[in-house]
Amino acid sequence: MLPRSKTILLILFLSTFVSVSKAQETPDPLNKLITITLDSTTVESFLEKLVESNDLYFSYNPDLLPGEVKYFSFANRPLAQILKEILPDTLFRVSLIDHQLIITRKEPAPIKISGRIVEKDGKTPLEYAAVAVEGEYIGTMSNNEGYFDLKIPF
């Protein structure tokens, strides 16, 4: 019989070994090689077929996905490469969280507009004037020298 301290050390060592080997058994789904061909289908239907035939899990808002019907054909390609092709990384972000692939739409960088408001004579600054985007709740005011900065989030 082993002394209690040696037993505890042995259990800790074995549990570390088991968790390391489990982590190695679970490959990154983005590196999984995929072969699939679908004709006349949407991106949403394509993703659903990937889930059915490849033991993958996606989370996304279908309203954000491209809606056009396309032909898809990929042979022995990594999932990450396929997703970049059907969901351009300029518009979409694919994140891996606990073996769940999360697809979100990237928000465009805000537009910054800076300027100076002056009187009709072109020289006298217009102090504390309102500057706004028509039809939106976005606006700012000029300072005492007529200068303003406006960030538009779209």
Short mmCIF file of C-alpha atoms in Angstrom, two decimals:
data_model
loop_
_atom_site.label_atom_id
_atom_site.label_comp_id
_atom_site.label_asym_id
_atom_site.label_seq_id
_atom_site.Cartn_x
_atom_site.Cartn_y
_atom_site.Cartn_z
CA MET A 1 0.00 0.00 0.00
CA LEU A 2 1.31 3.44 -0.98
CA PRO A 3 1.53 6.22 1.58
CA ARG A 4 -1.20 8.82 1.31
CA SER A 5 1.08 11.58 -0.10
CA LYS A 6 2.37 9.30 -2.87
CA THR A 7 -1.18 8.26 -3.74
CA ILE A 8 -2.24 11.90 -4.08
CA LEU A 9 0.78 12.68 -6.29
CA LEU A 10 0.04 9.65 -8.45
CA ILE A 11 -3.61 10.74 -8.88
CA LEU A 12 -2.56 14.28 -9.78
CA PHE A 13 -0.04 13.00 -12.32
CA LEU A 14 -2.53 10.63 -13.93
CA SER A 15 -5.32 13.24 -14.07
CA THR A 16 -2.94 15.66 -15.81
CA PHE A 17 -1.96 12.96 -18.31
CA VAL A 18 -5.61 12.09 -19.00
CA SER A 19 -6.61 15.74 -19.56
CA VAL A 20 -3.61 16.33 -21.86
CA SER A 21 -4.43 13.25 -23.94
CA LYS A 22 -8.12 14.30 -24.13
CA ALA A 23 -7.11 17.74 -25.39
CA GLN A 24 -5.00 16.12 -28.08
CA GLU A 25 -7.91 13.87 -29.15
CA THR A 26 -10.16 16.85 -29.91
CA PRO A 27 -8.92 18.42 -33.15
CA ASP A 28 -9.64 22.00 -34.08
CA PRO A 29 -12.79 21.91 -36.24
CA LEU A 30 -11.40 24.72 -38.41
CA ASN A 31 -8.59 22.41 -39.55
CA LYS A 32 -10.97 19.56 -40.40
CA LEU A 33 -10.75 18.55 -44.07
CA ILE A 34 -14.11 18.78 -45.83
CA THR A 35 -15.36 17.44 -49.15
CA ILE A 36 -18.79 18.69 -50.19
CA THR A 37 -20.67 19.62 -53.36
CA LEU A 38 -24.06 21.32 -53.37
CA ASP A 39 -25.85 22.87 -56.33
CA SER A 40 -28.37 25.72 -56.16
CA THR A 41 -28.24 26.33 -52.44
CA THR A 42 -27.89 29.24 -50.04
CA VAL A 43 -25.08 29.77 -47.56
CA GLU A 44 -27.49 28.89 -44.74
CA SER A 45 -28.41 25.55 -46.37
CA PHE A 46 -24.73 24.90 -47.03
CA LEU A 47 -23.90 25.43 -43.33
CA GLU A 48 -26.78 23.14 -42.32
CA LYS A 49 -25.42 20.40 -44.60
CA LEU A 50 -21.95 20.84 -43.06
CA VAL A 51 -23.48 20.35 -39.61
CA GLU A 52 -25.36 17.19 -40.66
CA SER A 53 -22.49 15.45 -42.40
CA ASN A 54 -19.43 16.56 -40.39
CA ASP A 55 -20.37 16.70 -36.71
CA LEU A 56 -19.90 20.48 -36.59
CA TYR A 57 -21.78 23.07 -34.56
CA PHE A 58 -22.49 26.59 -35.81
CA SER A 59 -24.21 29.54 -34.20
CA TYR A 60 -25.33 32.49 -36.37
CA ASN A 61 -28.16 34.82 -37.22
CA PRO A 62 -29.48 33.60 -40.60
CA ASP A 63 -30.65 37.12 -41.48
CA LEU A 64 -27.00 38.24 -41.65
CA LEU A 65 -25.90 35.58 -44.15
CA PRO A 66 -25.77 36.18 -47.91
CA GLY A 67 -29.07 35.06 -49.44
CA GLU A 68 -28.12 34.32 -53.04
CA VAL A 69 -28.34 30.77 -54.39
CA LYS A 70 -24.95 29.39 -55.45
CA TYR A 71 -23.05 26.26 -56.45
CA PHE A 72 -20.59 25.04 -53.81
CA SER A 73 -17.89 22.45 -54.45
CA PHE A 74 -14.93 21.81 -52.15
CA ALA A 75 -12.65 18.78 -52.15
CA ASN A 76 -10.48 17.91 -49.16
CA ARG A 77 -10.14 21.52 -48.00
CA PRO A 78 -9.82 22.82 -44.41
CA LEU A 79 -13.07 24.19 -43.01
CA ALA A 80 -11.39 27.55 -42.22
CA GLN A 81 -10.51 27.99 -45.90
CA ILE A 82 -14.05 27.08 -47.02
CA LEU A 83 -15.63 29.51 -44.56
CA LYS A 84 -13.32 32.33 -45.73
CA GLU A 85 -14.43 31.69 -49.29
CA ILE A 86 -18.18 31.62 -48.62
CA LEU A 87 -18.10 34.24 -45.84
CA PRO A 88 -15.47 36.86 -46.78
CA ASP A 89 -13.42 37.90 -43.74
CA THR A 90 -13.92 41.54 -44.71
CA LEU A 91 -17.61 41.13 -43.80
CA PHE A 92 -17.76 38.18 -41.39
CA ARG A 93 -15.93 36.91 -38.33
CA VAL A 94 -15.77 33.21 -37.42
CA SER A 95 -14.84 32.48 -33.80
CA LEU A 96 -14.35 29.13 -32.12
CA ILE A 97 -15.75 28.92 -28.60
CA ASP A 98 -15.97 25.50 -26.92
CA HIS A 99 -16.14 23.63 -30.27
CA GLN A 100 -18.95 25.92 -31.42
CA LEU A 101 -18.26 28.02 -34.51
CA ILE A 102 -19.80 31.46 -34.03
CA ILE A 103 -20.44 33.48 -37.20
CA THR A 104 -20.99 37.22 -36.78
CA ARG A 105 -21.04 40.11 -39.17
CA LYS A 106 -18.21 42.60 -38.73
CA GLU A 107 -19.30 46.10 -37.92
CA PRO A 108 -17.88 48.70 -40.28
CA ALA A 109 -15.45 51.17 -38.80
CA PRO A 110 -17.13 54.45 -37.87
CA ILE A 111 -16.69 57.41 -40.17
CA LYS A 112 -15.20 60.50 -38.54
CA ILE A 113 -16.10 63.88 -39.98
CA SER A 114 -14.34 66.99 -38.75
CA GLY A 115 -14.90 70.53 -39.88
CA ARG A 116 -15.42 74.15 -39.09
CA ILE A 117 -18.64 76.10 -39.36
CA VAL A 118 -18.31 79.76 -40.28
CA GLU A 119 -20.67 82.66 -40.94
CA LYS A 120 -21.64 83.63 -44.47
CA ASP A 121 -18.57 85.88 -44.69
CA GLY A 122 -16.39 82.71 -44.55
CA LYS A 123 -14.26 83.99 -41.65
CA THR A 124 -16.33 84.36 -38.48
CA PRO A 125 -16.74 81.02 -36.62
CA LEU A 126 -20.26 79.93 -35.76
CA GLU A 127 -20.15 79.00 -32.07
CA TYR A 128 -22.10 76.04 -30.64
CA ALA A 129 -23.92 75.18 -33.87
CA ALA A 130 -25.72 71.83 -34.12
CA VAL A 131 -24.35 69.30 -36.60
CA ALA A 132 -26.47 66.18 -37.23
CA VAL A 133 -27.14 63.33 -39.62
CA GLU A 134 -30.61 63.89 -41.05
CA GLY A 135 -33.10 61.23 -40.00
CA GLU A 136 -30.77 59.72 -37.39
CA TYR A 137 -30.12 60.34 -33.71
CA ILE A 138 -26.48 61.20 -34.37
CA GLY A 139 -25.10 64.66 -33.81
CA THR A 140 -22.70 67.01 -32.10
CA MET A 141 -22.04 70.73 -31.59
CA SER A 142 -19.30 73.01 -32.78
CA ASN A 143 -17.04 74.54 -30.14
CA ASN A 144 -16.53 78.27 -29.49
CA GLU A 145 -14.22 78.45 -32.56
CA GLY A 146 -16.70 76.67 -34.86
CA TYR A 147 -14.81 73.35 -35.00
CA PHE A 148 -16.59 70.01 -34.62
CA ASP A 149 -15.92 66.24 -34.73
CA LEU A 150 -18.69 63.82 -35.62
CA LYS A 151 -18.46 60.01 -35.56
CA ILE A 152 -20.96 58.13 -37.69
CA PRO A 153 -21.16 54.44 -36.69
CA PHE A 154 -22.20 53.12 -40.13
#
